[in-house]
CSV table of C-alpha atoms in Angstrom, one decimal:
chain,number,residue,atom,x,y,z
A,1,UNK,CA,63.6,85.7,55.0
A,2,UNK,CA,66.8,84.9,52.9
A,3,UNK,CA,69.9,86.9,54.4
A,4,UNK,CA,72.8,87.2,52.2
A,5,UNK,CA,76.0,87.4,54.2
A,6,UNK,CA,78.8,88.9,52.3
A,7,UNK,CA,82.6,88.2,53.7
A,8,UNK,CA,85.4,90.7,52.8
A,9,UNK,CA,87.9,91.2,55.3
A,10,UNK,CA,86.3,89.7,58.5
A,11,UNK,CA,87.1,86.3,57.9
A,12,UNK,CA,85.2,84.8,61.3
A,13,UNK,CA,82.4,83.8,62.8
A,14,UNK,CA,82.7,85.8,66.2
A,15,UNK,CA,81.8,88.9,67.0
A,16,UNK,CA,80.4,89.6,63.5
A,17,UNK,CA,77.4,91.5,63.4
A,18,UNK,CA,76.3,90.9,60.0
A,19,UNK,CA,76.3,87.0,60.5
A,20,UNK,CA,75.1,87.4,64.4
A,21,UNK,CA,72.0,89.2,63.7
A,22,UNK,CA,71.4,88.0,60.2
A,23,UNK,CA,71.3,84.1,61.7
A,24,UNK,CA,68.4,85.8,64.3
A,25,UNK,CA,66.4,87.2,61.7
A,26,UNK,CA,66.0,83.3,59.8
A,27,UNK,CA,67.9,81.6,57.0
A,28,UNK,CA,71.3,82.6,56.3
A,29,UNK,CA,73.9,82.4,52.8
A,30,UNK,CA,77.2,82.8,53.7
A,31,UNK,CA,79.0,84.1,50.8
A,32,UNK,CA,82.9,85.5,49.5
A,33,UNK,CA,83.7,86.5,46.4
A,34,UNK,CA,86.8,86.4,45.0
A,35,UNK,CA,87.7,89.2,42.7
A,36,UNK,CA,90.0,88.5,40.2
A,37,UNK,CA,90.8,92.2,39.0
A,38,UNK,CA,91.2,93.2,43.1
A,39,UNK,CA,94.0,90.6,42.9
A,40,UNK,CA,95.6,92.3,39.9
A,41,UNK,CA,96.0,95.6,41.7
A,42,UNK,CA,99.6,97.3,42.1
A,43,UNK,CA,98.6,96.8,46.2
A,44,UNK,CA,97.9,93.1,46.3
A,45,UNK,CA,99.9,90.0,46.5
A,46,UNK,CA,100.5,86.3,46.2
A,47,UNK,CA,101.2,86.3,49.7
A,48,UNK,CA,98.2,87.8,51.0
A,49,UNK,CA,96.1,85.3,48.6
A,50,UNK,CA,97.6,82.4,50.1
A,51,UNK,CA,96.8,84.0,53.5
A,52,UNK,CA,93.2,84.5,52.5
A,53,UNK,CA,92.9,81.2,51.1
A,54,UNK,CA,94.0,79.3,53.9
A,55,UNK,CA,91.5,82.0,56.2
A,56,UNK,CA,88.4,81.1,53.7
A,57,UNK,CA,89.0,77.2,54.0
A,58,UNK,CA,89.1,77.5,57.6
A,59,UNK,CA,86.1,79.9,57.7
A,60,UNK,CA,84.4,77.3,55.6
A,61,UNK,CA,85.5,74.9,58.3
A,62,UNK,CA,83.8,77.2,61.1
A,63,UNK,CA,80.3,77.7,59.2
A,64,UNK,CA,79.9,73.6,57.7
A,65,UNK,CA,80.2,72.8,61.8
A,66,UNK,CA,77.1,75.1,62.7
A,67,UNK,CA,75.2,74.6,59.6
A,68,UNK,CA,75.8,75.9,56.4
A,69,UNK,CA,79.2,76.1,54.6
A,70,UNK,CA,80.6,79.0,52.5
A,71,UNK,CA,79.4,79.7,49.5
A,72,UNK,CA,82.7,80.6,47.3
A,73,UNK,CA,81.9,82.6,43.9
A,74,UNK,CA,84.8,83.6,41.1
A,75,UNK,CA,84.1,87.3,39.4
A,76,UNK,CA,82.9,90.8,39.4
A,77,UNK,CA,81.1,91.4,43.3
A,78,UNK,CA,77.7,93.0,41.5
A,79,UNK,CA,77.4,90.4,38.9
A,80,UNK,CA,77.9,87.4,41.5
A,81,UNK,CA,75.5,89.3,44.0
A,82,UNK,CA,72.9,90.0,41.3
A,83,UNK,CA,72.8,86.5,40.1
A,84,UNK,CA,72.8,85.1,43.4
A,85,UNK,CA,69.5,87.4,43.7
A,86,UNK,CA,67.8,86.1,41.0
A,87,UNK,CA,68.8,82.7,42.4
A,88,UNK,CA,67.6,82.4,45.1
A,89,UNK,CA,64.6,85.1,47.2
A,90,UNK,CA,67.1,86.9,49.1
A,91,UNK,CA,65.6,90.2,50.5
A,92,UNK,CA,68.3,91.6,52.6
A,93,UNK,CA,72.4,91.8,51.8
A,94,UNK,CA,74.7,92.0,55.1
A,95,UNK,CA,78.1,93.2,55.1
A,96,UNK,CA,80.8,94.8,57.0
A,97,UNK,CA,82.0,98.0,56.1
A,98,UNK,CA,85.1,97.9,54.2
A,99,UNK,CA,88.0,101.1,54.5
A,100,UNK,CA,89.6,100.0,51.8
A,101,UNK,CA,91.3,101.6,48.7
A,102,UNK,CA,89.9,103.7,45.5
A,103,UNK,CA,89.5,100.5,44.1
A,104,UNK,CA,86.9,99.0,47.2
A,105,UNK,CA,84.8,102.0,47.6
A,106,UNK,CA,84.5,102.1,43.5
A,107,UNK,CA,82.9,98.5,43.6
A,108,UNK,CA,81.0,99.2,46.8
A,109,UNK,CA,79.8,101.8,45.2
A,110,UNK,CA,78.5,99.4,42.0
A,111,UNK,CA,77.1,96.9,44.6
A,112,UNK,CA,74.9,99.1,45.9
A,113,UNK,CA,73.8,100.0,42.7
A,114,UNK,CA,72.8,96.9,41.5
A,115,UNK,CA,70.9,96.0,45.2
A,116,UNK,CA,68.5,99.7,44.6
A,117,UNK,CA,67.8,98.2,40.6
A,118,UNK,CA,66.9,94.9,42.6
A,119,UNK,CA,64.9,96.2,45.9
A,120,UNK,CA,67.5,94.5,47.9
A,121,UNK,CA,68.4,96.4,51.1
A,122,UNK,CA,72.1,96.9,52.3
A,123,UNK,CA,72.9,96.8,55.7
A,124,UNK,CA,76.5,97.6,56.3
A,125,UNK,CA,78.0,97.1,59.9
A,126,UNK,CA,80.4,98.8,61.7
A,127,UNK,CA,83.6,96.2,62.2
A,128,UNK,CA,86.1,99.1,63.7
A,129,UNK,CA,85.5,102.3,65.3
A,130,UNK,CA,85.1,103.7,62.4
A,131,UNK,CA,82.6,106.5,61.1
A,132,UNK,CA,80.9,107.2,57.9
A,133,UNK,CA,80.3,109.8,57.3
A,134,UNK,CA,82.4,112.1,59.5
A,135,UNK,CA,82.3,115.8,59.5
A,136,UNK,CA,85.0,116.4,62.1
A,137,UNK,CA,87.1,114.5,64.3
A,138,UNK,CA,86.3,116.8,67.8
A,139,UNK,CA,84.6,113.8,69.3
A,140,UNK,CA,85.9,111.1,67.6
A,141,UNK,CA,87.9,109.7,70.7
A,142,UNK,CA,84.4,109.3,72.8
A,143,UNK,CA,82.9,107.9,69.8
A,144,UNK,CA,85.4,105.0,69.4
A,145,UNK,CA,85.7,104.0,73.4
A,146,UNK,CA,81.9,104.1,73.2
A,147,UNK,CA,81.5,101.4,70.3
A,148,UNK,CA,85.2,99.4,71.3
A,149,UNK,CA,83.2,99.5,74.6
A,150,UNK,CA,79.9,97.8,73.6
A,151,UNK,CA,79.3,94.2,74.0
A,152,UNK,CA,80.9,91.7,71.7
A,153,UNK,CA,78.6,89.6,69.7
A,154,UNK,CA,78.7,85.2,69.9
A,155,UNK,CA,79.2,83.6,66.8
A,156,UNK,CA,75.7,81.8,65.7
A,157,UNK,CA,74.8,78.2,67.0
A,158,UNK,CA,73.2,76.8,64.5
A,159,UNK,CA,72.6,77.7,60.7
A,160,UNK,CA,69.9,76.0,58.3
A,161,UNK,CA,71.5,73.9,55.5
A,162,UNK,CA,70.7,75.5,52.4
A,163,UNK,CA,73.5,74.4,50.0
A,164,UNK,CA,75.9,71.8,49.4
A,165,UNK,CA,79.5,73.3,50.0
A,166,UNK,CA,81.4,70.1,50.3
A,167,UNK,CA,83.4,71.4,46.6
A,168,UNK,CA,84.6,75.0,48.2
A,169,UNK,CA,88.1,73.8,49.6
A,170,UNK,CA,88.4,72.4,45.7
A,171,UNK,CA,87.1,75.6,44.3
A,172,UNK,CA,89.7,77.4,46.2
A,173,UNK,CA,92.4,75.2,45.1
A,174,UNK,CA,91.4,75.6,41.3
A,175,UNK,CA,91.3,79.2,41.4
A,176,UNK,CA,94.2,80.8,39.2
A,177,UNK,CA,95.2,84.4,39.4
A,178,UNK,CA,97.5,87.0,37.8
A,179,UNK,CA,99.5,89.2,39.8
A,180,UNK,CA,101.1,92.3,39.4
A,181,UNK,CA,104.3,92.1,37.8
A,182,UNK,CA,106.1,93.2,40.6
A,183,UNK,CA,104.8,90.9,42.9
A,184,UNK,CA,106.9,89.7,45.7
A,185,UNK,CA,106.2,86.0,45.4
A,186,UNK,CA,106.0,83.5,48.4
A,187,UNK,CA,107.4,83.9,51.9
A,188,UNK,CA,109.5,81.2,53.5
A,189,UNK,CA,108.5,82.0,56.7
A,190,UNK,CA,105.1,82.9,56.7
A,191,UNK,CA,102.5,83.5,59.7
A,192,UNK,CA,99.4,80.7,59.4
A,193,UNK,CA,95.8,81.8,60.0
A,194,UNK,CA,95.2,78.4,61.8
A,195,UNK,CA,97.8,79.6,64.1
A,196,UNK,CA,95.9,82.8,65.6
A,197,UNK,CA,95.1,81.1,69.1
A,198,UNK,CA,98.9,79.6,69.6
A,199,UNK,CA,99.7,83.4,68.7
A,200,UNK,CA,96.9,85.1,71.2
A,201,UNK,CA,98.2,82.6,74.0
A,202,UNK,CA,101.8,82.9,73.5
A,203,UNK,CA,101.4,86.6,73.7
A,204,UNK,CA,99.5,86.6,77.2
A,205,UNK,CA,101.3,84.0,79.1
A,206,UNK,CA,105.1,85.5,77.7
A,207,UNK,CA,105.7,87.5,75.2
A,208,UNK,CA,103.7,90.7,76.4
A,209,UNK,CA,105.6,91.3,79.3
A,210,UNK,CA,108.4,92.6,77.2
A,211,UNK,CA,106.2,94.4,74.7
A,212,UNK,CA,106.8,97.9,76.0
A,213,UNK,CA,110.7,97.5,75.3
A,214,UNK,CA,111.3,95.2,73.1
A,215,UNK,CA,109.4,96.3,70.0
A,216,UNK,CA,111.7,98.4,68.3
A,217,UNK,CA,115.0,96.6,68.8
A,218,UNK,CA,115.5,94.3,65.8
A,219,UNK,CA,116.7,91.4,67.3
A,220,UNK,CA,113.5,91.0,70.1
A,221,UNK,CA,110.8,92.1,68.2
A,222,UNK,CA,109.7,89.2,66.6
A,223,UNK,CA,109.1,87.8,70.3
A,224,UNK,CA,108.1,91.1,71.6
A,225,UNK,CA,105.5,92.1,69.0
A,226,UNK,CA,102.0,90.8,69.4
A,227,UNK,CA,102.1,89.4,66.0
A,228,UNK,CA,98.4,89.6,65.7
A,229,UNK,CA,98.5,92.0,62.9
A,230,UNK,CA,97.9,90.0,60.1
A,231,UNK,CA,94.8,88.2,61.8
A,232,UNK,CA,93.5,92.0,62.3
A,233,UNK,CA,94.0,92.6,58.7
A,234,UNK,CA,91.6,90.3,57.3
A,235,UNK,CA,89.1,89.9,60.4
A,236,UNK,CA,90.2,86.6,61.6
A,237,UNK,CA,90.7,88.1,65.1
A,238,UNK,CA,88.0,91.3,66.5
A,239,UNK,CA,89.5,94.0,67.2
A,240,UNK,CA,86.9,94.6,69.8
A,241,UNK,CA,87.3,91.9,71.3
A,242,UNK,CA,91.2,92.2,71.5
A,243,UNK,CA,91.0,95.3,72.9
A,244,UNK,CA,88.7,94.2,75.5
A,245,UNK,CA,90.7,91.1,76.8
A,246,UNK,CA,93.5,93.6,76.6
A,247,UNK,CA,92.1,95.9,79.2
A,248,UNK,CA,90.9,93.0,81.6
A,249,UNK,CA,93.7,91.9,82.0
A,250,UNK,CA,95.9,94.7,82.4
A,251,UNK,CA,93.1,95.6,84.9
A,252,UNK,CA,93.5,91.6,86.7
A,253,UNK,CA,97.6,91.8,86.8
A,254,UNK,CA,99.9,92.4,89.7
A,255,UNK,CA,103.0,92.9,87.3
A,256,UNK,CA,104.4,96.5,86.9
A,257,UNK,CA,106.0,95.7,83.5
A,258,UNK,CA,103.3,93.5,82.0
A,259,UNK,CA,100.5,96.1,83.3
A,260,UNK,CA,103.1,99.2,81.4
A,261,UNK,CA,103.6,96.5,78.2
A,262,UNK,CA,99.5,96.2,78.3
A,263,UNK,CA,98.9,99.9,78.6
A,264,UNK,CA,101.6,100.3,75.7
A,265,UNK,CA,99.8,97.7,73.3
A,266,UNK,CA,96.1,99.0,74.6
A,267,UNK,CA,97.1,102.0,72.9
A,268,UNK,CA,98.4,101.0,70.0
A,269,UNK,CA,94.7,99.4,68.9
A,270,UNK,CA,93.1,102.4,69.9
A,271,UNK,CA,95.5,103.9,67.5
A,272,UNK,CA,94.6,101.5,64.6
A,273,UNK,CA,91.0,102.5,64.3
A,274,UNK,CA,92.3,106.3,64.3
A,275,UNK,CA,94.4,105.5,60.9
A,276,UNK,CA,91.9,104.1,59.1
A,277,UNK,CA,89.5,106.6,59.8
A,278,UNK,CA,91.7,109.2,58.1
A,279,UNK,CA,91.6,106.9,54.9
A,280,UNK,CA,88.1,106.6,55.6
A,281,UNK,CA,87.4,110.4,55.7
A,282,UNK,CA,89.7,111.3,52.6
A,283,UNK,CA,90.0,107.7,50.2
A,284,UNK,CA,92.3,110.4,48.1
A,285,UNK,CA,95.6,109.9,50.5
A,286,UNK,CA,96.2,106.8,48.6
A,287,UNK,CA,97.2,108.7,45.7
A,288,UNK,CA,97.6,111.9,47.0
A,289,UNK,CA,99.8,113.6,49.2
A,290,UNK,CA,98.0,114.6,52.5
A,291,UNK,CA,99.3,118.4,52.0
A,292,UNK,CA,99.5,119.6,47.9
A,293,UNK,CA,102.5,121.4,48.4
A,294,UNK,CA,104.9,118.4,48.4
A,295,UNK,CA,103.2,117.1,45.0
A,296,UNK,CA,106.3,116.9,42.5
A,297,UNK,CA,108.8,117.0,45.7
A,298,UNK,CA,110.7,113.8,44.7
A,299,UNK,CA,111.7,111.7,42.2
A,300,UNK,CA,111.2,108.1,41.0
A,301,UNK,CA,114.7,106.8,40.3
A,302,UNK,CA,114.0,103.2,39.0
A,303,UNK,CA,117.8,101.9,40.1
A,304,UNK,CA,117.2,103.3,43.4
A,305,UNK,CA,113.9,101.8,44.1
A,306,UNK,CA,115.2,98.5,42.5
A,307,UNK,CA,118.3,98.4,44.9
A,308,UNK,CA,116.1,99.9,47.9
A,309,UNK,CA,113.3,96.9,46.7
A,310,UNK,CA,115.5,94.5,47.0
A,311,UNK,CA,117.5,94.6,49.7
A,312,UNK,CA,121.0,95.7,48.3
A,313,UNK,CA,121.4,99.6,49.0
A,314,UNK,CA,124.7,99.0,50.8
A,315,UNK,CA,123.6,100.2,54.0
A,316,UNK,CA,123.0,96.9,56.2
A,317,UNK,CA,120.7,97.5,58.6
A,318,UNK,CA,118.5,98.6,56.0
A,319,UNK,CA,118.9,95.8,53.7
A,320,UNK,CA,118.4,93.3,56.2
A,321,UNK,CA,115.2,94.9,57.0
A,322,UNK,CA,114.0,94.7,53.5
A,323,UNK,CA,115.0,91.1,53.5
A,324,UNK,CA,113.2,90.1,56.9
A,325,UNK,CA,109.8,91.8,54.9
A,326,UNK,CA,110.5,89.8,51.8
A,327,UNK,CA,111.1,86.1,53.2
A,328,UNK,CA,108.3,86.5,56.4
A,329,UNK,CA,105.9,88.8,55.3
A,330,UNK,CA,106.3,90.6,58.6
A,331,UNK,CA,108.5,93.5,60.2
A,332,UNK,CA,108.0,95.5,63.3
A,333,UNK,CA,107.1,99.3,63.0
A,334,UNK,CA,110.6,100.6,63.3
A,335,UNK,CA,112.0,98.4,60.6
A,336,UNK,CA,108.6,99.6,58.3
A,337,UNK,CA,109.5,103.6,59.3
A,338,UNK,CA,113.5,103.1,58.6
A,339,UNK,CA,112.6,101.5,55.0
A,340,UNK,CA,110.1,104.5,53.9
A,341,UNK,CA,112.4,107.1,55.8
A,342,UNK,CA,115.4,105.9,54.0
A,343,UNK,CA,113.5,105.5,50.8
A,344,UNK,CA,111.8,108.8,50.5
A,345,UNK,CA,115.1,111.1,52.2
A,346,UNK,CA,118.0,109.4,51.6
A,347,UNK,CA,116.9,108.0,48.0
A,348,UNK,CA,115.0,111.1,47.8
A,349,UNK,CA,111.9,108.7,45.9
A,350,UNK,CA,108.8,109.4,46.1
A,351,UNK,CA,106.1,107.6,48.4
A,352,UNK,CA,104.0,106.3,46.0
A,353,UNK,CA,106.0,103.4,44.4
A,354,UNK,CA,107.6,102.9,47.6
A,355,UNK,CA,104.0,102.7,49.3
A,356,UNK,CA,102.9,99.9,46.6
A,357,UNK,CA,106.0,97.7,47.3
A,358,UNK,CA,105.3,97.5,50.6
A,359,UNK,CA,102.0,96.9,50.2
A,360,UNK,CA,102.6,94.0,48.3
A,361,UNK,CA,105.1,92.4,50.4
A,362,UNK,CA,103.1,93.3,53.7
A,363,UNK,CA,101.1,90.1,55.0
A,364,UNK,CA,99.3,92.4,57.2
A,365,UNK,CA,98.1,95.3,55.0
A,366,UNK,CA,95.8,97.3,56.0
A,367,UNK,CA,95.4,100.2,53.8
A,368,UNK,CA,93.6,102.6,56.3
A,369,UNK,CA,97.0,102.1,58.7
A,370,UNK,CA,99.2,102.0,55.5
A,371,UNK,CA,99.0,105.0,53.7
A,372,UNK,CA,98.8,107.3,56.2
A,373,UNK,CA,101.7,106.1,57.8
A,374,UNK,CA,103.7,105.8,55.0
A,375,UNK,CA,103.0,109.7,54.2
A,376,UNK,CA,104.1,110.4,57.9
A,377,UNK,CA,107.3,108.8,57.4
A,378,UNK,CA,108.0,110.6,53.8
A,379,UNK,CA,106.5,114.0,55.6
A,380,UNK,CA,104.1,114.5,53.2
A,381,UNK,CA,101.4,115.2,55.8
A,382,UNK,CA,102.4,119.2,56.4
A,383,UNK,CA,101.1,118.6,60.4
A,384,UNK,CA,103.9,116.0,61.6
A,385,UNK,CA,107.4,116.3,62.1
A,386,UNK,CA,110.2,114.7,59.7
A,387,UNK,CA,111.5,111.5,60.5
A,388,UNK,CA,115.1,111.4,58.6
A,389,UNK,CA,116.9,108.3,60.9
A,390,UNK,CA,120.6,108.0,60.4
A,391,UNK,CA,120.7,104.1,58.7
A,392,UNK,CA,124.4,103.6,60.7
A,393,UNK,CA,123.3,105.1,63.8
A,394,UNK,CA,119.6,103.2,64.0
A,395,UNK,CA,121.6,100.0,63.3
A,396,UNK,CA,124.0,100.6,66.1
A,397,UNK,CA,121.3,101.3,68.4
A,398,UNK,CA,118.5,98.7,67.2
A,399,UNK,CA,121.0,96.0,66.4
A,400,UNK,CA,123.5,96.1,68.5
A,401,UNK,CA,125.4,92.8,68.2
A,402,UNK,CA,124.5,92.2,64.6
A,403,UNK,CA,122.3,88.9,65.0
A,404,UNK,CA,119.8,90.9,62.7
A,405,UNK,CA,122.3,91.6,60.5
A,406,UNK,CA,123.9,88.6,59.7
A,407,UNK,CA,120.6,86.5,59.8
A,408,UNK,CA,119.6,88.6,56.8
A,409,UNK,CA,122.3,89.2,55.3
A,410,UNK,CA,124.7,86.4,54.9
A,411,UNK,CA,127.2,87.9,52.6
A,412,UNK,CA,128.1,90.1,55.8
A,413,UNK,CA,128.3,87.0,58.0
A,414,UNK,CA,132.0,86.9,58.3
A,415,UNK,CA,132.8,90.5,59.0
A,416,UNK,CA,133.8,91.5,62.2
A,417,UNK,CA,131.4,93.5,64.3
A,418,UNK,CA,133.4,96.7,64.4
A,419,UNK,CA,132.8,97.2,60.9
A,420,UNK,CA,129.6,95.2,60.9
A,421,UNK,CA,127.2,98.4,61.0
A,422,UNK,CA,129.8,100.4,58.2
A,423,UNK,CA,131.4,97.9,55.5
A,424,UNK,CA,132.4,100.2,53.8
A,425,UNK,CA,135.0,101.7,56.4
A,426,UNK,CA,136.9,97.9,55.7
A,427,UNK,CA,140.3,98.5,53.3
A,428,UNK,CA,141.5,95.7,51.1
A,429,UNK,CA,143.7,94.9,53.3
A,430,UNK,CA,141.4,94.0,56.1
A,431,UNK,CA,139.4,92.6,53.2
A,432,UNK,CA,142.7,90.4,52.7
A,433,UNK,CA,143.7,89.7,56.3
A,434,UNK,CA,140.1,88.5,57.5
A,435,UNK,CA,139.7,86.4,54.3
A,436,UNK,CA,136.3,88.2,53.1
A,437,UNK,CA,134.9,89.2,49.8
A,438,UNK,CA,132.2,91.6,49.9
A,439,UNK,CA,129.5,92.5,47.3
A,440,UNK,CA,130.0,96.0,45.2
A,441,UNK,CA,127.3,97.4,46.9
A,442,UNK,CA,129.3,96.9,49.9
């Protein structure tokens, strides 16, 4: 028996069903496609290919040492899996299931087409507490402990040697893709998948125990934050098994304020699965807002969404945030709620636009967490409160002494920190007697 094991976005070796039990059942063909017209959507990103590509090559890495590399295949997912088919006698295709946009569930639908013309079952997995299909959500909350619960799977020992791999880190450094037109380009400060254990360790032994309180304030979130998010995104990390080790040690510890930061972050993953079953039960919130009524609500102002895009509104706090996003890839929650609050009240824009450059500039996306957040900020949800933040008075609070500020923003560098927060508020005279010159948005 031949298993075909497809990769998406679980981009490991543990605690992957499809690879764990396909590797029992006999001879396995570890496989990822990469799709150039996914790469062209208005939600993808430059960024996110280099982190994929450096994920695949160390994937590749994982899978050569037990056996058999990864096989690495350029085009359409039903083409390469249907000649792949009449390559070689595969029986049996293996996959995770993906919550993923309009644009995922329209090819999975197309794979699965082409696998009935060929007699080739499907077996999809479950990688999150996630449930398809879902009628209502009155015992969803059991359902997830249940399966986050359930024993983790090892990675496979040994695979048979079917195929020479030894070109994939070339094919992966040959292949050439177009972007959106609005894509953010390359970070300069951009989280490594090789770097997911220094990441995991640094987080246990330090930077938990200030988790709780230190997440929202600008200037300690970055060492606060678990940073993990990104490895979650594309399946480098299980969430299972983070959730697990989370627990265990919360359970092991004799430190009030590590135990309250691990009870804090314990349920912020249970809240991750509960996202992206919402995209998972309605794919439509993507484009849609969650309640019809506030279709037509706003408006796309292209200066605004330019200025708001790149960092130069006028209102610091804001911009700096913006910039953080652009240059790392990375921002912590209450930076991400500010930018879409600000964007879709103040600049009174609509989500959608907004959404998609976030998207792009987001290392980390996950579209199940993304667009249902993003229509909680905006309100667009008809069942949660609004979030309207005052930009002057979050920055006051959040970023206290300016060090956010003036990392970010260096044309702001020089002016005092009375007027740090509200620029605006300086004369020319102060302009004159402090020896600044200030942007116009300023």
């Amino acid at each position: 028996m031949l298993t075909l094991v497809w990769f998406k976005r679980d981009l490991r070796i543990d605690d992957h069903a499809p690879l764990h039990h396909a590797a029992a059942s006999g001879a396995v063909l570890p496989l990822y496609i990469i799709e150039p017209e996914y790469w062209r959507q208005p939600d993808t990103s430059y960024r996110q290919w280099q982190f994929v590509q450096q994920s695949l090559i160390q994937l590749h890495q994982q899978l050569l040492a037990i056996g058999q590399g990864l096989v690495i295949r350029v085009g359409v997912a039903e083409q390469v899996i249907a000649e792949l088919c009449q390559q070689w006698p595969i029986d049996l295709l293996v996959s995770h299931e993906e919550t993923g946009t309009q644009w995922t569930y329209k090819r999975d639908k197309a794979v699965a087409s082409v696998c009935r013309a060929q007699g080739i079952r499907w077996q999809e997995y479950r990688q999150f507490a996630v449930f398809r299909p879902l009628n209502d959500r009155d015992h969803w909350f059991a359902q997830a402990d249940a399966w986050l619960k359930s024993p983790c799977l090892p990675a496979p020992t040994q695979l048979q040697p079917l195929l020479d791999t030894s070109d994939t880190p070339w094919q992966l450094s040959q292949v050439n893709l177009n972007f959106h037109v609005d894509d953010p380009g390359p970070c300069q400060h951009q989280q490594q998948p090789q770097h997911l254990q220094a990441y995991v360790q640094s987080f246990w032994q330090q930077r938990a125990r200030s988790y709780r309180g230190g997440i929202s304030k600008a200037s300690t979130a970055r060492r606060s934050c678990s940073r993990l998010s990104p490895y979650l995104a594309y399946g480098l990390l299980s969430l299972r098994q983070l959730q697990q080790q989370t627990w265990r040690l919360r359970q092991q510890s004799k430190d009030d304020k590590l135990v309250s930061s691990l009870t804090a972050f314990f349920s912020r993953l249970r809240w991750h699965c509960h996202f992206v079953q919402k995209l998972e039960d309605e794919v439509a919130i993507e484009h849609r807002c969650m309640h019809p009524l506030y279709e037509g609500l706003r408006d796309t102002n292209p200066e605004f969404l330019q200025a708001w895009a790149t960092g130069r509104t006028g209102y610091p706090y804001i911009d700096a945030c913006m910039r953080c996003l652009l240059q790392t890839g990375w921002l912590h929650f209450r930076g991400r709620a500010m930018l879409v609050a600000f964007a879709c009240y103040h600049l009174w824009l609509d989500w959608r636009p907004v959404a998609l450059h976030l998207a792009r500039c987001f290392i980390d996306y996950e579209p199940g967490i993304h667009y249902p957040q993003v229509q909680m900020q905006a309100g667009t949800t008809g069942i949660n409160p609004y979030r309207m933040y005052n930009p002057v008075l979050q920055s006051q609070q959040k970023d206290p002494d300016g060090r956010f500020i003036r990392q970010w923003v260096p044309e702001l560098a020089e002016v005092p920190l009375a007027f740090l927060h509200t620029p605006w508020l300086l004369t020319q005279q102060m302009l004159q007697q402090f020896g600044i010159s200030l942007p116009a948005y300023y």
